[in-house]
mmCIF file of C-alpha atoms in Angstrom:
data_model
loop_
_atom_site.group_PDB
_atom_site.id
_atom_site.type_symbol
_atom_site.label_atom_id
_atom_site.label_comp_id
_atom_site.label_asym_id
_atom_site.label_seq_id
_atom_site.Cartn_x
_atom_site.Cartn_y
_atom_site.Cartn_z
ATOM 1 C CA MET A 35 154.961 55.825 97.835
ATOM 2 C CA ASN A 36 153.379 53.690 100.538
ATOM 3 C CA GLU A 37 149.940 54.553 101.813
ATOM 4 C CA LEU A 38 148.759 54.317 105.420
ATOM 5 C CA THR A 39 145.192 53.773 106.596
ATOM 6 C CA PHE A 40 143.761 55.020 109.888
ATOM 7 C CA LYS A 41 140.335 55.019 111.490
ATOM 8 C CA LEU A 42 139.308 58.066 113.497
ATOM 9 C CA TYR A 43 136.507 57.201 115.902
ATOM 10 C CA SER A 44 134.364 59.877 117.535
ATOM 11 C CA PRO A 45 131.207 59.925 119.680
ATOM 12 C CA LEU A 46 127.720 60.012 118.189
ATOM 13 C CA THR A 47 124.530 61.436 119.671
ATOM 14 C CA ALA A 48 121.001 61.662 118.303
ATOM 15 C CA GLU A 49 117.442 62.787 118.940
ATOM 16 C CA LEU A 50 114.633 60.302 118.467
ATOM 17 C CA LEU A 51 111.129 61.603 117.834
ATOM 18 C CA SER A 52 109.069 58.515 118.495
ATOM 19 C CA ASP A 53 105.669 57.891 116.986
ATOM 20 C CA GLU A 54 104.106 58.430 120.411
ATOM 21 C CA ASN A 55 106.100 61.576 121.124
ATOM 22 C CA GLU A 56 105.064 64.113 118.490
ATOM 23 C CA ILE A 57 106.356 67.681 118.903
ATOM 24 C CA TRP A 58 102.901 69.081 118.210
ATOM 25 C CA LEU A 59 101.765 67.364 121.425
ATOM 26 C CA GLY A 60 104.329 69.397 123.317
ATOM 27 C CA ASN A 61 106.714 66.473 123.900
ATOM 28 C CA ALA A 62 110.431 66.889 123.279
ATOM 29 C CA PRO A 63 112.514 64.346 121.314
ATOM 30 C CA ILE A 64 114.424 61.692 123.262
ATOM 31 C CA GLU A 65 118.172 62.323 123.438
ATOM 32 C CA LEU A 66 120.310 59.248 122.709
ATOM 33 C CA GLN A 67 123.964 58.425 123.344
ATOM 34 C CA GLY A 68 126.101 56.069 121.292
ATOM 35 C CA TYR A 69 125.410 53.001 123.417
ATOM 36 C CA GLU A 70 121.659 53.527 122.820
ATOM 37 C CA MET A 71 122.043 53.779 119.025
ATOM 38 C CA THR A 72 123.477 50.401 118.007
ATOM 39 C CA ASP A 73 120.093 49.120 116.774
ATOM 40 C CA PHE A 74 119.961 52.010 114.303
ATOM 41 C CA ALA A 75 123.352 51.341 112.651
ATOM 42 C CA GLY A 76 121.822 50.022 109.423
ATOM 43 C CA ALA A 77 119.482 52.971 108.929
ATOM 44 C CA ILE A 78 122.200 55.498 109.707
ATOM 45 C CA SER A 79 124.635 53.772 107.322
ATOM 46 C CA ALA A 80 122.074 53.865 104.527
ATOM 47 C CA GLN A 81 121.566 57.605 105.060
ATOM 48 C CA ILE A 82 125.335 58.183 105.003
ATOM 49 C CA VAL A 83 125.565 56.403 101.649
ATOM 50 C CA GLU A 84 122.727 58.571 100.323
ATOM 51 C CA GLU A 85 124.407 61.710 101.647
ATOM 52 C CA GLY A 86 127.822 60.771 100.238
ATOM 53 C CA THR A 87 130.505 58.884 102.172
ATOM 54 C CA ASN A 88 133.674 60.565 100.921
ATOM 55 C CA ILE A 89 134.489 64.079 102.141
ATOM 56 C CA GLU A 90 137.969 64.573 100.672
ATOM 57 C CA GLN A 91 136.109 65.921 97.624
ATOM 58 C CA TYR A 92 135.246 69.062 99.587
ATOM 59 C CA MET A 93 138.906 69.797 100.309
ATOM 60 C CA ASP A 94 139.949 72.971 98.490
ATOM 61 C CA ALA A 95 143.368 72.446 96.911
ATOM 62 C CA GLU A 96 143.990 76.190 97.007
ATOM 63 C CA ASP A 97 143.184 76.533 100.697
ATOM 64 C CA ASN A 98 144.721 73.204 101.710
ATOM 65 C CA PRO A 99 147.385 72.366 99.118
ATOM 66 C CA TYR A 100 149.405 70.235 101.534
ATOM 67 C CA LEU A 101 146.453 68.094 102.621
ATOM 68 C CA ALA A 102 145.186 67.790 99.058
ATOM 69 C CA ALA A 103 148.583 66.411 98.034
ATOM 70 C CA HIS A 104 148.941 63.880 100.852
ATOM 71 C CA VAL A 105 145.372 62.813 101.727
ATOM 72 C CA LYS A 106 144.002 60.221 99.319
ATOM 73 C CA SER A 107 140.609 59.435 100.810
ATOM 74 C CA ILE A 108 138.343 60.249 103.768
ATOM 75 C CA ARG A 109 135.350 57.921 103.967
ATOM 76 C CA LEU A 110 132.656 58.314 106.638
ATOM 77 C CA SER A 111 130.694 55.521 108.271
ATOM 78 C CA VAL A 112 129.458 54.342 111.652
ATOM 79 C CA GLU A 113 130.870 51.373 113.563
ATOM 80 C CA GLU A 114 130.014 49.632 116.789
ATOM 81 C CA ARG A 115 132.976 49.801 119.140
ATOM 82 C CA ASP A 116 132.928 48.370 122.660
ATOM 83 C CA GLY A 117 129.119 48.325 122.653
ATOM 84 C CA GLU A 118 128.812 51.919 121.459
ATOM 85 C CA LEU A 119 127.955 53.219 117.997
ATOM 86 C CA CYS A 120 130.650 55.682 116.912
ATOM 87 C CA GLY A 121 131.308 57.914 113.965
ATOM 88 C CA CYS A 122 134.214 56.599 111.896
ATOM 89 C CA ALA A 123 136.373 58.460 109.374
ATOM 90 C CA THR A 124 138.582 56.007 107.464
ATOM 91 C CA VAL A 125 141.472 58.025 106.046
ATOM 92 C CA ILE A 126 144.134 56.944 103.558
ATOM 93 C CA VAL A 127 147.248 59.125 103.545
ATOM 94 C CA ASP A 128 150.734 58.767 102.150
ATOM 95 C CA GLU A 129 153.584 58.075 104.529
ATOM 96 C CA ASP A 130 155.041 61.579 104.097
ATOM 97 C CA LEU A 131 152.178 63.268 105.943
ATOM 98 C CA THR A 132 153.830 65.123 108.825
ATOM 99 C CA GLU A 133 152.538 65.438 112.380
ATOM 100 C CA ARG A 134 151.535 69.040 111.685
ATOM 101 C CA GLY A 135 149.727 67.862 108.560
ATOM 102 C CA TRP A 136 148.039 65.181 110.655
ATOM 103 C CA ASN A 137 146.771 67.887 113.019
ATOM 104 C CA ASP A 138 145.451 69.869 110.032
ATOM 105 C CA LEU A 139 143.702 66.731 108.780
ATOM 106 C CA GLN A 140 141.902 66.244 112.088
ATOM 107 C CA ASP A 141 140.925 69.928 112.052
ATOM 108 C CA TYR A 142 139.515 69.471 108.545
ATOM 109 C CA ILE A 143 137.404 66.471 109.551
ATOM 110 C CA THR A 144 136.230 68.303 112.687
ATOM 111 C CA GLY A 145 135.190 71.240 110.519
ATOM 112 C CA GLN A 146 133.249 68.946 108.195
ATOM 113 C CA TYR A 147 131.458 67.392 111.166
ATOM 114 C CA SER A 148 130.544 70.761 112.723
ATOM 115 C CA ASP A 149 129.931 73.125 109.788
ATOM 116 C CA GLY A 150 130.080 71.111 106.555
ATOM 117 C CA TRP A 151 128.927 67.597 105.802
ATOM 118 C CA GLY A 152 127.797 66.936 109.377
ATOM 119 C CA GLU A 153 125.678 70.094 109.559
ATOM 120 C CA GLY A 154 123.615 68.887 106.623
ATOM 121 C CA PHE A 155 123.502 65.292 107.831
ATOM 122 C CA GLU A 156 122.057 66.131 111.246
ATOM 123 C CA GLN A 157 119.114 67.813 109.520
ATOM 124 C CA ARG A 158 118.165 64.628 107.662
ATOM 125 C CA ASP A 159 115.194 62.767 109.120
ATOM 126 C CA ILE A 160 116.147 59.092 109.270
ATOM 127 C CA GLN A 161 113.078 56.906 109.417
ATOM 128 C CA VAL A 162 113.502 54.047 111.899
ATOM 129 C CA GLU A 163 111.043 51.580 113.352
ATOM 130 C CA ASP A 164 110.547 53.668 116.489
ATOM 131 C CA GLY A 165 110.135 57.034 114.771
ATOM 132 C CA ILE A 166 112.422 59.664 113.244
ATOM 133 C CA LEU A 167 116.121 59.923 114.101
ATOM 134 C CA ASN A 168 118.452 62.913 113.710
ATOM 135 C CA VAL A 169 122.143 62.059 114.185
ATOM 136 C CA HIS A 170 125.010 64.338 115.233
ATOM 137 C CA PHE A 171 128.617 63.578 114.278
ATOM 138 C CA TRP A 172 129.736 66.801 115.992
ATOM 139 C CA GLN A 173 129.550 67.199 119.775
ATOM 140 C CA GLU A 174 129.981 70.581 121.375
ATOM 141 C CA ASN A 175 131.519 69.190 124.564
ATOM 142 C CA HIS A 176 134.435 66.765 124.920
ATOM 143 C CA PHE A 177 134.777 66.106 121.199
ATOM 144 C CA ALA A 178 137.926 64.175 120.280
ATOM 145 C CA PHE A 179 139.086 61.437 117.947
ATOM 146 C CA THR A 180 140.352 58.015 118.968
ATOM 147 C CA VAL A 181 142.849 57.006 116.278
ATOM 148 C CA GLU A 182 143.632 53.428 115.267
ATOM 149 C CA ARG A 183 146.003 52.267 112.553
ATOM 150 C CA VAL A 184 144.563 49.720 110.109
ATOM 151 C CA GLU A 185 147.165 47.069 109.398
ATOM 152 C CA ALA A 186 146.659 45.269 106.076
ATOM 153 C CA GLU A 187 147.805 41.689 105.646
ATOM 154 C CA PRO A 188 150.220 41.121 102.703
ATOM 155 C CA GLN A 189 147.724 38.933 100.852
ATOM 156 C CA MET A 190 145.148 41.698 101.079
ATOM 157 C CA GLU A 191 147.222 44.424 99.413
ATOM 158 C CA ALA A 192 145.825 43.881 95.913
ATOM 159 C CA ALA A 193 142.248 44.177 97.158
ATOM 160 C CA LYS A 194 142.882 46.900 99.733
ATOM 161 C CA GLN A 195 141.264 49.772 97.843
ATOM 162 C CA ASP A 196 138.120 47.749 97.102
ATOM 163 C CA VAL A 197 137.830 46.681 100.725
ATOM 164 C CA LEU A 198 138.293 50.177 102.089
ATOM 165 C CA SER A 199 135.654 51.630 99.789
ATOM 166 C CA ALA A 200 133.025 49.073 100.804
ATOM 167 C CA ALA A 201 130.231 50.201 103.107
ATOM 168 C CA ASN A 202 131.182 47.571 105.685
ATOM 169 C CA SER A 203 134.942 47.495 105.106
ATOM 170 C CA ASP A 204 135.830 46.434 108.621
ATOM 171 C CA ARG A 205 133.523 43.414 108.461
ATOM 172 C CA ALA A 206 134.767 42.418 105.012
ATOM 173 C CA SER A 207 138.371 42.719 106.148
ATOM 174 C CA ARG A 208 137.783 40.478 109.152
ATOM 175 C CA GLN A 209 136.121 37.848 106.959
ATOM 176 C CA MET A 210 139.235 37.702 104.768
ATOM 177 C CA GLN A 211 141.479 36.908 107.703
ATOM 178 C CA PRO A 212 142.255 33.256 108.434
ATOM 179 C CA PRO A 213 140.236 31.970 111.409
ATOM 180 C CA GLN A 214 141.808 31.947 114.837
ATOM 181 C CA PRO A 215 140.482 28.812 116.555
ATOM 182 C CA ASN A 216 140.309 28.707 120.334
ATOM 183 C CA ARG A 217 141.388 32.347 120.578
ATOM 184 C CA PRO A 218 139.304 34.544 122.924
ATOM 185 C CA ASN A 219 137.687 37.533 121.262
ATOM 186 C CA LYS A 220 138.915 39.762 124.052
ATOM 187 C CA LYS A 221 142.485 40.260 125.146
ATOM 188 C CA TYR A 222 141.711 40.953 128.790
ATOM 189 C CA GLU A 223 138.952 41.260 131.356
ATOM 190 C CA ILE A 224 138.409 43.920 133.980
ATOM 191 C CA THR A 225 138.522 42.376 137.448
ATOM 192 C CA ASP A 226 136.883 43.468 140.685
ATOM 193 C CA ILE A 227 140.277 44.543 142.073
ATOM 194 C CA ALA A 228 139.915 48.295 142.613
ATOM 195 C CA HIS A 229 142.739 50.809 142.652
ATOM 196 C CA PRO A 230 143.673 51.657 146.271
ATOM 197 C CA VAL A 231 143.295 55.409 145.656
ATOM 198 C CA TYR A 232 140.922 55.678 142.688
ATOM 199 C CA PRO A 233 138.101 53.141 143.204
ATOM 200 C CA GLU A 234 136.647 53.782 139.743
ATOM 201 C CA LEU A 235 139.728 52.077 138.296
ATOM 202 C CA HIS A 236 140.060 48.272 138.230
ATOM 203 C CA ARG A 237 142.916 45.932 137.500
ATOM 204 C CA ILE A 238 142.943 43.920 134.257
ATOM 205 C CA ARG A 239 143.651 40.221 133.709
ATOM 206 C CA ALA A 240 144.890 38.679 130.444
ATOM 207 C CA LEU A 241 142.479 36.211 128.819
ATOM 208 C CA ARG A 242 145.137 34.872 126.450
ATOM 209 C CA GLN A 243 148.857 35.138 125.758
ATOM 210 C CA VAL A 244 149.322 38.851 125.007
ATOM 211 C CA ARG A 245 153.133 39.139 124.977
ATOM 212 C CA GLU A 246 155.952 36.756 125.830
ATOM 213 C CA ASP A 247 155.910 38.035 129.405
ATOM 214 C CA VAL A 248 152.101 38.310 129.648
ATOM 215 C CA PRO A 249 150.543 34.813 129.684
ATOM 216 C CA ALA A 250 146.844 34.104 130.100
ATOM 217 C CA GLY A 251 145.771 34.873 133.654
ATOM 218 C CA GLU A 252 148.459 37.531 134.213
ATOM 219 C CA LEU A 253 147.265 40.594 136.133
ATOM 220 C CA GLY A 254 148.006 43.997 134.658
ATOM 221 C CA GLY A 255 147.493 47.650 135.455
ATOM 222 C CA PHE A 256 144.291 49.623 135.964
ATOM 223 C CA VAL A 257 141.658 50.941 133.548
ATOM 224 C CA GLN A 258 138.416 52.844 133.904
ATOM 225 C CA SER A 259 136.756 51.054 130.976
ATOM 226 C CA GLU A 260 137.590 48.888 127.977
ATOM 227 C CA ALA A 261 138.003 52.071 125.933
ATOM 228 C CA ASN A 262 141.282 52.709 127.780
ATOM 229 C CA LEU A 263 143.172 49.675 126.415
ATOM 230 C CA SER A 264 142.644 48.024 123.045
ATOM 231 C CA GLN A 265 140.889 44.660 123.040
ATOM 232 C CA GLY A 266 142.132 43.668 119.577
ATOM 233 C CA ASN A 267 144.921 41.401 118.375
ATOM 234 C CA ASP A 268 147.705 43.857 119.177
ATOM 235 C CA ASP A 269 149.996 43.418 122.187
ATOM 236 C CA ALA A 270 149.508 46.738 123.962
ATOM 237 C CA TRP A 271 149.591 46.165 127.717
ATOM 238 C CA LEU A 272 149.499 47.872 131.108
ATOM 239 C CA TYR A 273 152.057 46.416 133.518
ATOM 240 C CA ASP A 274 152.505 46.784 137.269
ATOM 241 C CA ASP A 275 150.380 49.634 138.699
ATOM 242 C CA SER A 276 150.175 51.691 135.512
ATOM 243 C CA VAL A 277 146.893 53.453 134.743
ATOM 244 C CA SER A 278 144.891 54.361 131.650
ATOM 245 C CA ARG A 279 141.775 56.375 132.494
ATOM 246 C CA HIS A 280 139.283 59.026 131.379
ATOM 247 C CA GLU A 281 139.193 58.895 127.566
ATOM 248 C CA ALA A 282 142.851 57.940 127.116
ATOM 249 C CA ASN A 283 143.631 55.035 124.803
ATOM 250 C CA VAL A 284 146.608 52.656 124.823
ATOM 251 C CA CYS A 285 146.878 50.511 121.695
ATOM 252 C CA GLY A 286 149.199 49.051 119.058
ATOM 253 C CA GLY A 287 152.335 47.743 120.729
ATOM 254 C CA ALA A 288 152.491 50.360 123.485
ATOM 255 C CA GLN A 289 153.592 49.394 126.994
ATOM 256 C CA LEU A 290 153.010 51.198 130.297
ATOM 257 C CA HIS A 291 155.138 50.105 133.265
ATOM 258 C CA GLY A 292 155.547 51.112 136.891
ATOM 259 C CA ARG A 293 153.167 53.856 138.005
ATOM 260 C CA THR A 294 152.854 55.563 134.639
ATOM 261 C CA VAL A 295 149.563 57.218 133.695
ATOM 262 C CA ALA A 296 147.727 57.903 130.437
ATOM 263 C CA GLN A 297 144.738 60.132 131.062
ATOM 264 C CA ASP A 298 142.387 62.761 129.640
ATOM 265 C CA LEU A 299 142.394 62.360 125.826
ATOM 266 C CA ALA A 300 145.942 61.023 125.480
ATOM 267 C CA LEU A 301 146.784 58.398 122.845
ATOM 268 C CA VAL A 302 149.748 56.089 123.487
ATOM 269 C CA SER A 303 150.320 53.694 120.603
ATOM 270 C CA GLY A 304 152.840 52.133 118.237
ATOM 271 C CA SER A 305 156.166 51.170 119.818
ATOM 272 C CA SER A 306 155.835 53.624 122.705
ATOM 273 C CA THR A 307 156.963 52.685 126.204
ATOM 274 C CA MET A 308 156.441 54.496 129.491
ATOM 275 C CA TYR A 309 158.282 53.821 132.753
ATOM 276 C CA GLY A 310 158.519 55.161 136.292
ATOM 277 C CA ASN A 311 156.025 57.893 137.120
ATOM 278 C CA ALA A 312 155.742 59.349 133.612
ATOM 279 C CA ILE A 313 152.430 60.895 132.533
ATOM 280 C CA ALA A 314 150.786 61.416 129.127
ATOM 281 C CA CYS A 315 147.748 63.680 129.415
ATOM 282 C CA ASP A 316 145.540 66.307 127.795
ATOM 283 C CA SER A 317 145.466 65.653 124.012
ATOM 284 C CA ALA A 318 149.014 64.296 123.740
ATOM 285 C CA ILE A 319 149.779 61.673 121.094
ATOM 286 C CA VAL A 320 152.740 59.351 121.645
ATOM 287 C CA THR A 321 153.349 56.926 118.769
ATOM 288 C CA GLY A 322 156.999 56.119 119.413
ATOM 289 C CA GLY A 323 159.836 56.585 121.889
ATOM 290 C CA CYS A 324 160.334 56.190 125.599
ATOM 291 C CA ILE A 325 158.782 58.403 128.290
ATOM 292 C CA ARG A 326 160.234 57.671 131.721
ATOM 293 C CA ASN A 327 161.058 58.776 135.269
ATOM 294 C CA ASP A 328 158.919 61.842 136.117
ATOM 295 C CA ALA A 329 158.572 63.127 132.551
ATOM 296 C CA LEU A 330 155.337 64.790 131.431
ATOM 297 C CA VAL A 331 153.944 64.827 127.895
ATOM 298 C CA CYS A 332 150.933 67.124 127.790
ATOM 299 C CA GLY A 333 148.924 69.729 125.901
ATOM 300 C CA ASN A 334 148.892 68.984 122.181
ATOM 301 C CA ALA A 335 152.278 67.268 122.291
ATOM 302 C CA ARG A 336 153.311 64.801 119.598
ATOM 303 C CA VAL A 337 156.135 62.309 120.218
ATOM 304 C CA ARG A 338 157.031 59.984 117.339
ATOM 305 C CA GLU A 339 159.855 58.349 115.429
ATOM 306 C CA ASN A 340 161.460 60.097 112.470
ATOM 307 C CA PRO A 341 160.191 58.430 109.253
ATOM 308 C CA ALA A 342 163.643 58.490 107.632
ATOM 309 C CA THR A 343 165.787 57.137 110.481
ATOM 310 C CA HIS A 344 163.050 55.264 112.401
ATOM 311 C CA ILE A 345 164.609 56.621 115.610
ATOM 312 C CA ALA A 346 162.247 57.883 118.307
ATOM 313 C CA PRO A 347 162.929 60.289 121.188
ATOM 314 C CA VAL A 348 163.573 59.652 124.859
ATOM 315 C CA VAL A 349 161.932 61.986 127.389
ATOM 316 C CA THR A 350 163.285 61.497 130.888
ATOM 317 C CA GLY A 351 163.985 63.173 134.234
ATOM 318 C CA GLN A 352 161.506 65.928 135.073
ATOM 319 C CA SER A 353 161.204 67.064 131.470
ATOM 320 C CA VAL A 354 158.023 68.494 129.967
ATOM 321 C CA VAL A 355 157.051 68.126 126.303
ATOM 322 C CA MET A 356 154.182 70.244 124.977
ATOM 323 C CA GLY A 357 155.239 70.539 121.330
ATOM 324 C CA ASP A 358 156.267 68.199 118.498
ATOM 325 C CA LEU A 359 159.243 65.905 119.098
ATOM 326 C CA SER A 360 160.703 63.277 116.777
ATOM 327 C CA GLY A 361 163.944 61.591 115.782
ATOM 328 C CA SER A 362 167.162 61.046 117.715
ATOM 329 C CA VAL A 363 166.511 63.418 120.623
ATOM 330 C CA VAL A 364 166.845 63.047 124.393
ATOM 331 C CA VAL A 365 165.043 65.576 126.585
ATOM 332 C CA PHE A 366 166.406 65.166 130.115
ATOM 333 C CA ASP A 367 166.844 66.801 133.539
ATOM 334 C CA ARG A 368 164.289 69.653 133.436
ATOM 335 C CA GLY A 369 164.306 70.057 129.672
ATOM 336 C CA PHE A 370 161.215 71.342 127.925
ATOM 337 C CA ILE A 371 159.631 71.577 124.493
ATOM 338 C CA LEU A 372 157.217 74.507 124.402
ATOM 339 C CA PRO A 373 153.761 74.500 122.774
ATOM 340 C CA GLY A 374 154.096 75.101 119.048
ATOM 341 C CA GLN A 375 157.796 74.214 119.094
ATOM 342 C CA THR A 376 158.975 71.433 116.757
ATOM 343 C CA VAL A 377 162.176 69.464 117.225
ATOM 344 C CA ASP A 378 162.663 66.870 114.479
ATOM 345 C CA ASN A 379 166.133 65.372 114.133
ATOM 346 C CA PRO A 380 166.381 63.558 110.758
ATOM 347 C CA THR A 381 169.973 62.409 111.435
ATOM 348 C CA ARG A 382 171.480 59.653 113.569
ATOM 349 C CA HIS A 383 173.481 62.155 115.616
ATOM 350 C CA MET A 384 171.799 62.607 118.949
ATOM 351 C CA ILE A 385 170.551 65.957 120.188
ATOM 352 C CA GLY A 386 170.435 66.388 123.953
ATOM 353 C CA ILE A 387 168.074 69.018 125.405
ATOM 354 C CA ASN A 388 167.857 70.129 129.024
ATOM 355 C CA GLU A 389 166.950 73.342 130.850
ATOM 356 C CA ARG A 390 170.303 74.910 129.893
ATOM 357 C CA GLY A 391 169.947 74.415 126.149
ATOM 358 C CA ALA A 392 170.602 71.919 123.380
ATOM 359 C CA ALA A 393 173.733 70.231 122.052
ATOM 360 C CA ILE A 394 174.785 67.466 119.699
ATOM 361 C CA VAL A 395 175.892 64.480 121.749
ATOM 362 C CA HIS A 396 178.818 62.668 120.161
ATOM 363 C CA ASP A 397 178.851 59.775 122.622
ATOM 364 C CA CYS A 398 177.002 57.006 120.734
ATOM 365 C CA THR A 399 176.038 55.354 124.024
ATOM 366 C CA LEU A 400 173.394 58.057 124.345
ATOM 367 C CA ALA A 401 171.335 56.476 121.558
ATOM 368 C CA PRO A 402 167.644 56.274 122.546
ATOM 369 C CA GLY A 403 166.949 53.295 124.714
ATOM 370 C CA ARG A 404 170.520 53.035 126.067
ATOM 371 C CA GLY A 405 171.876 54.417 129.301
ATOM 372 C CA SER A 406 174.898 56.697 129.668
ATOM 373 C CA LYS A 407 176.859 58.087 132.561
ATOM 374 C CA ASN A 408 177.319 61.282 130.499
ATOM 375 C CA ARG A 409 173.621 61.854 129.829
ATOM 376 C CA ASN A 410 173.380 64.740 132.290
ATOM 377 C CA ASN A 411 176.444 66.490 130.874
ATOM 378 C CA PRO A 412 176.196 66.579 127.071
ATOM 379 C CA GLU A 413 179.011 68.204 125.146
ATOM 380 C CA ARG A 414 178.099 71.803 124.426
#
């Protein structure tokens, strides 16, 4: 069974009690954010190794039998990302882990950060040159993971486990890649061109060939910061007047077109595409499929392809998805998927869902990604 590797990034904070700022003198510690902690990465990493990097060992097979069966490893570290030191949980799972299992996995890691491993770690005094540092993996406000898939090169498969267990696995992995001469480190730059309505957003410009239709120098959509669109070697891109803002992240091969928006804590990745005025917001995760027209994917929604058929849903019209959606499904007109509701079609027969109900659509022209004059009148 194939294994998949992901990195779950989360914010770090700390308190620094400097040598000139002793508590007994009545002075409070200095509060630090991630961008102020990069110089302490080595000391924090050493303390993590001393504390124990792998937390899957604390997973109770009786309480979490499903996770124990499908999660192979959870290794903790810190990594610098876009100039900010972040907590990083590198997880190895098998490909059968479901979306609901994925949610349980994130809940488990969150629990370890807040009440388990992280509670003990934040009490450790880390000696640094400037004083004593106490680091928090758990944040009471606005805590969320940014998820990135780790793609292994074929020639690296034999050494993958050794690389992933190394303290600096990301650096070792990059050193094993063939060099890319004359290739800019960054995919795009943020220009001075402000959004006409939201001045905190600025248009991006490609620094290299990103996709066939995105050459170097091509202008793209709008971001609030580099955290909103991956800067790596993937070909995720914001076209036209699309927007990625707040703590949303667009990565992998995802494409946003038109006036689409990814905002709040939304993740749009993989082969996902968005068109028209579609919106992904709240904590929604879209890893496959097409979201278009005035469709809304929100709440804790999950939209993905079915692992057996590799078919992903289409959400169109004025539909709203707040639950889990996967496989050969079209949600159209004013269709809706309620919170907690799961629709997973493991067959190649299409299911059409609108405000009146659901039906199997026998017209093969309704396959995801294709148009149909009968889309608004599925056979019932």
